[in-house]
Amino acid sequence: MKYGCNVYKTEVEGHVFWVAESKDLKGCVGQGETVEEALSELALNEEEWLDAAKEFEIPIPEPSVENMSEYSGKFMTRVSPKVHKEAVEHAKKEGLSLNQYVNNAIVTMNASKTTIGAIGEILNDFKEMLGNEIVEAYGYNTIQYSLDTQETGLNVYSLRAV
């Protein structure tokens, strides 16, 4: 893979799996039952993303390089005693330290914000490109659109968000 990524574990409707998300290629992700499967799928999807970008003349970003020296990885935060107690209890149930539990919570929140933002941008791009109204958005991998024209009636386009 040419581009960096973030990898995290998530759960959707009771199914737990790994997600690898490109840091630079908007909407390019991979998922799998293991970290290795998620990274492998991301590598394939990265190639597909780059091929599609070339085909449709979409600008291809340079791989970013993070300067980690400006972040120590440590910070202090205050929470209510109740939130503190609940976090400790949940961490124990999951067999994690409180530090790892809080780290996972932050990673999950950051990832969901990134994913929601990417999906929103994809929806807007396709809405503008196709002049469509969104009929339904569901699941992690599928976004469904419809186009209603006099010539063709109702057409449904299913797109995999990769």
PDB file of C-alpha atoms in Angstrom:
ATOM      1  CA  MET A   1       0.000   0.000   0.000  1.00  0.00           C
ATOM      2  CA  LYS A   2       1.182   3.455  -0.866  1.00  0.00           C
ATOM      3  CA  TYR A   3      -1.034   5.361   1.606  1.00  0.00           C
ATOM      4  CA  GLY A   4      -1.242   5.311   5.394  1.00  0.00           C
ATOM      5  CA  CYS A   5      -4.345   4.075   7.164  1.00  0.00           C
ATOM      6  CA  ASN A   6      -6.176   3.860  10.455  1.00  0.00           C
ATOM      7  CA  VAL A   7      -7.286   0.454  11.708  1.00  0.00           C
ATOM      8  CA  TYR A   8      -9.991  -0.083  14.305  1.00  0.00           C
ATOM      9  CA  LYS A   9     -12.420  -2.700  15.536  1.00  0.00           C
ATOM     10  CA  THR A  10     -16.126  -1.924  15.318  1.00  0.00           C
ATOM     11  CA  GLU A  11     -19.507  -3.535  15.826  1.00  0.00           C
ATOM     12  CA  VAL A  12     -22.592  -3.199  13.631  1.00  0.00           C
ATOM     13  CA  GLU A  13     -25.813  -4.993  14.534  1.00  0.00           C
ATOM     14  CA  GLY A  14     -23.994  -7.480  16.753  1.00  0.00           C
ATOM     15  CA  HIS A  15     -21.279  -8.265  14.189  1.00  0.00           C
ATOM     16  CA  VAL A  16     -17.752  -7.330  15.307  1.00  0.00           C
ATOM     17  CA  PHE A  17     -15.151  -6.764  12.596  1.00  0.00           C
ATOM     18  CA  TRP A  18     -12.037  -4.767  11.713  1.00  0.00           C
ATOM     19  CA  VAL A  19     -11.944  -1.682   9.489  1.00  0.00           C
ATOM     20  CA  ALA A  20      -8.876  -0.237   7.759  1.00  0.00           C
ATOM     21  CA  GLU A  21      -9.470   3.275   6.438  1.00  0.00           C
ATOM     22  CA  SER A  22      -7.146   5.223   4.140  1.00  0.00           C
ATOM     23  CA  LYS A  23      -5.910   8.507   5.600  1.00  0.00           C
ATOM     24  CA  ASP A  24      -5.680  10.199   2.211  1.00  0.00           C
ATOM     25  CA  LEU A  25      -8.099   8.505  -0.217  1.00  0.00           C
ATOM     26  CA  LYS A  26     -11.582   9.727   0.654  1.00  0.00           C
ATOM     27  CA  GLY A  27     -13.978   6.818   1.187  1.00  0.00           C
ATOM     28  CA  CYS A  28     -11.361   4.102   0.633  1.00  0.00           C
ATOM     29  CA  VAL A  29     -11.754   1.392   3.295  1.00  0.00           C
ATOM     30  CA  GLY A  30     -11.321  -2.324   3.825  1.00  0.00           C
ATOM     31  CA  GLN A  31     -12.920  -4.601   6.371  1.00  0.00           C
ATOM     32  CA  GLY A  32     -12.511  -8.144   7.594  1.00  0.00           C
ATOM     33  CA  GLU A  33     -12.788 -10.570  10.449  1.00  0.00           C
ATOM     34  CA  THR A  34      -9.106  -9.932  11.250  1.00  0.00           C
ATOM     35  CA  VAL A  35      -6.767  -6.951  10.997  1.00  0.00           C
ATOM     36  CA  GLU A  36      -4.933  -8.756   8.195  1.00  0.00           C
ATOM     37  CA  GLU A  37      -8.155  -9.246   6.188  1.00  0.00           C
ATOM     38  CA  ALA A  38      -9.089  -5.575   6.609  1.00  0.00           C
ATOM     39  CA  LEU A  39      -5.627  -4.435   5.481  1.00  0.00           C
ATOM     40  CA  SER A  40      -5.642  -6.846   2.539  1.00  0.00           C
ATOM     41  CA  GLU A  41      -9.032  -5.575   1.364  1.00  0.00           C
ATOM     42  CA  LEU A  42      -7.877  -1.971   1.820  1.00  0.00           C
ATOM     43  CA  ALA A  43      -4.821  -2.674  -0.365  1.00  0.00           C
ATOM     44  CA  LEU A  44      -7.080  -3.989  -3.147  1.00  0.00           C
ATOM     45  CA  ASN A  45      -9.526  -1.110  -2.732  1.00  0.00           C
ATOM     46  CA  GLU A  46      -6.672   1.404  -2.823  1.00  0.00           C
ATOM     47  CA  GLU A  47      -5.680   0.075  -6.251  1.00  0.00           C
ATOM     48  CA  GLU A  48      -9.315   0.280  -7.429  1.00  0.00           C
ATOM     49  CA  TRP A  49      -9.659   3.809  -6.022  1.00  0.00           C
ATOM     50  CA  LEU A  50      -6.526   4.966  -7.847  1.00  0.00           C
ATOM     51  CA  ASP A  51      -7.637   3.296 -11.117  1.00  0.00           C
ATOM     52  CA  ALA A  52     -11.079   4.945 -10.878  1.00  0.00           C
ATOM     53  CA  ALA A  53      -9.513   8.318 -10.060  1.00  0.00           C
ATOM     54  CA  LYS A  54      -7.313   8.092 -13.160  1.00  0.00           C
ATOM     55  CA  GLU A  55     -10.241   6.983 -15.322  1.00  0.00           C
ATOM     56  CA  PHE A  56     -12.517   9.817 -14.156  1.00  0.00           C
ATOM     57  CA  GLU A  57      -9.703  12.384 -13.895  1.00  0.00           C
ATOM     58  CA  ILE A  58     -10.116  12.829 -10.152  1.00  0.00           C
ATOM     59  CA  PRO A  59      -7.083  14.455  -8.515  1.00  0.00           C
ATOM     60  CA  ILE A  60      -4.927  11.896  -6.720  1.00  0.00           C
ATOM     61  CA  PRO A  61      -3.471  13.157  -3.435  1.00  0.00           C
ATOM     62  CA  GLU A  62       0.140  12.632  -2.427  1.00  0.00           C
ATOM     63  CA  PRO A  63       0.531  10.255   0.527  1.00  0.00           C
ATOM     64  CA  SER A  64       0.599  12.283   3.734  1.00  0.00           C
ATOM     65  CA  VAL A  65       3.316  11.950   6.332  1.00  0.00           C
ATOM     66  CA  GLU A  66       2.456  12.607   9.965  1.00  0.00           C
ATOM     67  CA  ASN A  67       4.843  14.405  12.272  1.00  0.00           C
ATOM     68  CA  MET A  68       4.162  12.620  15.539  1.00  0.00           C
ATOM     69  CA  SER A  69       6.751  14.584  17.509  1.00  0.00           C
ATOM     70  CA  GLU A  70       4.245  17.344  18.247  1.00  0.00           C
ATOM     71  CA  TYR A  71       1.968  14.931  20.194  1.00  0.00           C
ATOM     72  CA  SER A  72       3.101  13.104  23.302  1.00  0.00           C
ATOM     73  CA  GLY A  73       0.109  10.755  23.446  1.00  0.00           C
ATOM     74  CA  LYS A  74      -0.717  12.005  26.939  1.00  0.00           C
ATOM     75  CA  PHE A  75      -3.417  14.406  28.078  1.00  0.00           C
ATOM     76  CA  MET A  76      -5.560  14.979  31.153  1.00  0.00           C
ATOM     77  CA  THR A  77      -9.317  15.121  31.170  1.00  0.00           C
ATOM     78  CA  ARG A  78     -11.964  15.437  33.846  1.00  0.00           C
ATOM     79  CA  VAL A  79     -15.156  13.393  33.914  1.00  0.00           C
ATOM     80  CA  SER A  80     -17.919  13.012  36.463  1.00  0.00           C
ATOM     81  CA  PRO A  81     -17.438  10.313  39.110  1.00  0.00           C
ATOM     82  CA  LYS A  82     -20.357   8.397  37.577  1.00  0.00           C
ATOM     83  CA  VAL A  83     -18.774   8.383  34.102  1.00  0.00           C
ATOM     84  CA  HIS A  84     -15.441   7.362  35.668  1.00  0.00           C
ATOM     85  CA  LYS A  85     -17.099   4.462  37.533  1.00  0.00           C
ATOM     86  CA  GLU A  86     -18.971   3.282  34.408  1.00  0.00           C
ATOM     87  CA  ALA A  87     -15.807   3.434  32.310  1.00  0.00           C
ATOM     88  CA  VAL A  88     -13.877   1.356  34.874  1.00  0.00           C
ATOM     89  CA  GLU A  89     -16.693  -1.223  35.002  1.00  0.00           C
ATOM     90  CA  HIS A  90     -16.930  -1.497  31.196  1.00  0.00           C
ATOM     91  CA  ALA A  91     -13.145  -1.744  30.880  1.00  0.00           C
ATOM     92  CA  LYS A  92     -13.076  -4.599  33.417  1.00  0.00           C
ATOM     93  CA  LYS A  93     -15.844  -6.438  31.551  1.00  0.00           C
ATOM     94  CA  GLU A  94     -13.830  -6.167  28.336  1.00  0.00           C
ATOM     95  CA  GLY A  95     -10.583  -7.177  30.036  1.00  0.00           C
ATOM     96  CA  LEU A  96      -8.969  -3.814  29.303  1.00  0.00           C
ATOM     97  CA  SER A  97      -7.153  -1.221  31.330  1.00  0.00           C
ATOM     98  CA  LEU A  98      -9.016   2.051  31.792  1.00  0.00           C
ATOM     99  CA  ASN A  99      -6.373   3.718  29.631  1.00  0.00           C
ATOM    100  CA  GLN A 100      -6.934   1.273  26.739  1.00  0.00           C
ATOM    101  CA  TYR A 101     -10.720   1.533  27.137  1.00  0.00           C
ATOM    102  CA  VAL A 102     -10.625   5.352  26.902  1.00  0.00           C
ATOM    103  CA  ASN A 103      -8.209   5.129  23.958  1.00  0.00           C
ATOM    104  CA  ASN A 104     -10.605   2.741  22.158  1.00  0.00           C
ATOM    105  CA  ALA A 105     -13.537   5.072  22.872  1.00  0.00           C
ATOM    106  CA  ILE A 106     -11.679   8.038  21.362  1.00  0.00           C
ATOM    107  CA  VAL A 107     -10.561   5.997  18.330  1.00  0.00           C
ATOM    108  CA  THR A 108     -14.134   4.786  17.774  1.00  0.00           C
ATOM    109  CA  MET A 109     -15.576   8.297  18.041  1.00  0.00           C
ATOM    110  CA  ASN A 110     -12.932   9.735  15.709  1.00  0.00           C
ATOM    111  CA  ALA A 111     -13.524   6.942  13.201  1.00  0.00           C
ATOM    112  CA  SER A 112     -17.292   7.381  13.257  1.00  0.00           C
ATOM    113  CA  LYS A 113     -16.939  11.114  12.661  1.00  0.00           C
ATOM    114  CA  THR A 114     -14.581  10.444   9.747  1.00  0.00           C
ATOM    115  CA  THR A 115     -16.839   7.734   8.305  1.00  0.00           C
ATOM    116  CA  ILE A 116     -20.013   9.796   8.659  1.00  0.00           C
ATOM    117  CA  GLY A 117     -18.280  12.780   7.061  1.00  0.00           C
ATOM    118  CA  ALA A 118     -16.963  10.661   4.175  1.00  0.00           C
ATOM    119  CA  ILE A 119     -20.363   9.090   3.537  1.00  0.00           C
ATOM    120  CA  GLY A 120     -22.009  12.520   3.651  1.00  0.00           C
ATOM    121  CA  GLU A 121     -19.521  13.826   1.091  1.00  0.00           C
ATOM    122  CA  ILE A 122     -20.106  10.796  -1.144  1.00  0.00           C
ATOM    123  CA  LEU A 123     -23.871  11.284  -0.918  1.00  0.00           C
ATOM    124  CA  ASN A 124     -23.532  14.951  -1.837  1.00  0.00           C
ATOM    125  CA  ASP A 125     -21.150  14.213  -4.701  1.00  0.00           C
ATOM    126  CA  PHE A 126     -23.491  11.632  -6.228  1.00  0.00           C
ATOM    127  CA  LYS A 127     -26.547  13.754  -5.626  1.00  0.00           C
ATOM    128  CA  GLU A 128     -24.902  16.615  -7.535  1.00  0.00           C
ATOM    129  CA  MET A 129     -23.462  14.334 -10.219  1.00  0.00           C
ATOM    130  CA  LEU A 130     -26.654  12.380 -10.878  1.00  0.00           C
ATOM    131  CA  GLY A 131     -29.246  14.973  -9.883  1.00  0.00           C
ATOM    132  CA  ASN A 132     -30.700  12.309  -7.594  1.00  0.00           C
ATOM    133  CA  GLU A 133     -32.759  12.271  -4.480  1.00  0.00           C
ATOM    134  CA  ILE A 134     -31.562   9.829  -1.897  1.00  0.00           C
ATOM    135  CA  VAL A 135     -34.130   7.073  -1.468  1.00  0.00           C
ATOM    136  CA  GLU A 136     -32.452   5.047   1.249  1.00  0.00           C
ATOM    137  CA  ALA A 137     -29.072   4.718   2.891  1.00  0.00           C
ATOM    138  CA  TYR A 138     -28.464   1.518   4.790  1.00  0.00           C
ATOM    139  CA  GLY A 139     -25.738  -0.792   6.020  1.00  0.00           C
ATOM    140  CA  TYR A 140     -22.026  -0.086   6.121  1.00  0.00           C
ATOM    141  CA  ASN A 141     -21.194  -0.939   2.500  1.00  0.00           C
ATOM    142  CA  THR A 142     -24.207   0.057   0.453  1.00  0.00           C
ATOM    143  CA  ILE A 143     -25.675   3.411  -0.442  1.00  0.00           C
ATOM    144  CA  GLN A 144     -28.749   3.365  -2.640  1.00  0.00           C
ATOM    145  CA  TYR A 145     -29.928   6.184  -4.934  1.00  0.00           C
ATOM    146  CA  SER A 146     -32.812   6.593  -7.349  1.00  0.00           C
ATOM    147  CA  LEU A 147     -33.187   8.661 -10.471  1.00  0.00           C
ATOM    148  CA  ASP A 148     -36.714   9.416 -11.651  1.00  0.00           C
ATOM    149  CA  THR A 149     -36.931  10.535 -15.279  1.00  0.00           C
ATOM    150  CA  GLN A 150     -39.738  10.531 -17.841  1.00  0.00           C
ATOM    151  CA  GLU A 151     -37.706   8.418 -20.262  1.00  0.00           C
ATOM    152  CA  THR A 152     -36.658   5.657 -17.923  1.00  0.00           C
ATOM    153  CA  GLY A 153     -39.000   5.751 -14.959  1.00  0.00           C
ATOM    154  CA  LEU A 154     -37.391   4.682 -11.703  1.00  0.00           C
ATOM    155  CA  ASN A 155     -33.783   3.536 -11.866  1.00  0.00           C
ATOM    156  CA  VAL A 156     -31.923   2.323  -8.788  1.00  0.00           C
ATOM    157  CA  TYR A 157     -28.165   2.614  -8.469  1.00  0.00           C
ATOM    158  CA  SER A 158     -26.394   0.664  -5.726  1.00  0.00           C
ATOM    159  CA  LEU A 159     -22.902   1.822  -4.935  1.00  0.00           C
ATOM    160  CA  ARG A 160     -20.330   0.202  -2.653  1.00  0.00           C
ATOM    161  CA  ALA A 161     -18.728   2.810  -0.424  1.00  0.00           C
ATOM    162  CA  VAL A 162     -15.068   1.844  -0.696  1.00  0.00           C
TER     163      VAL A 162
END
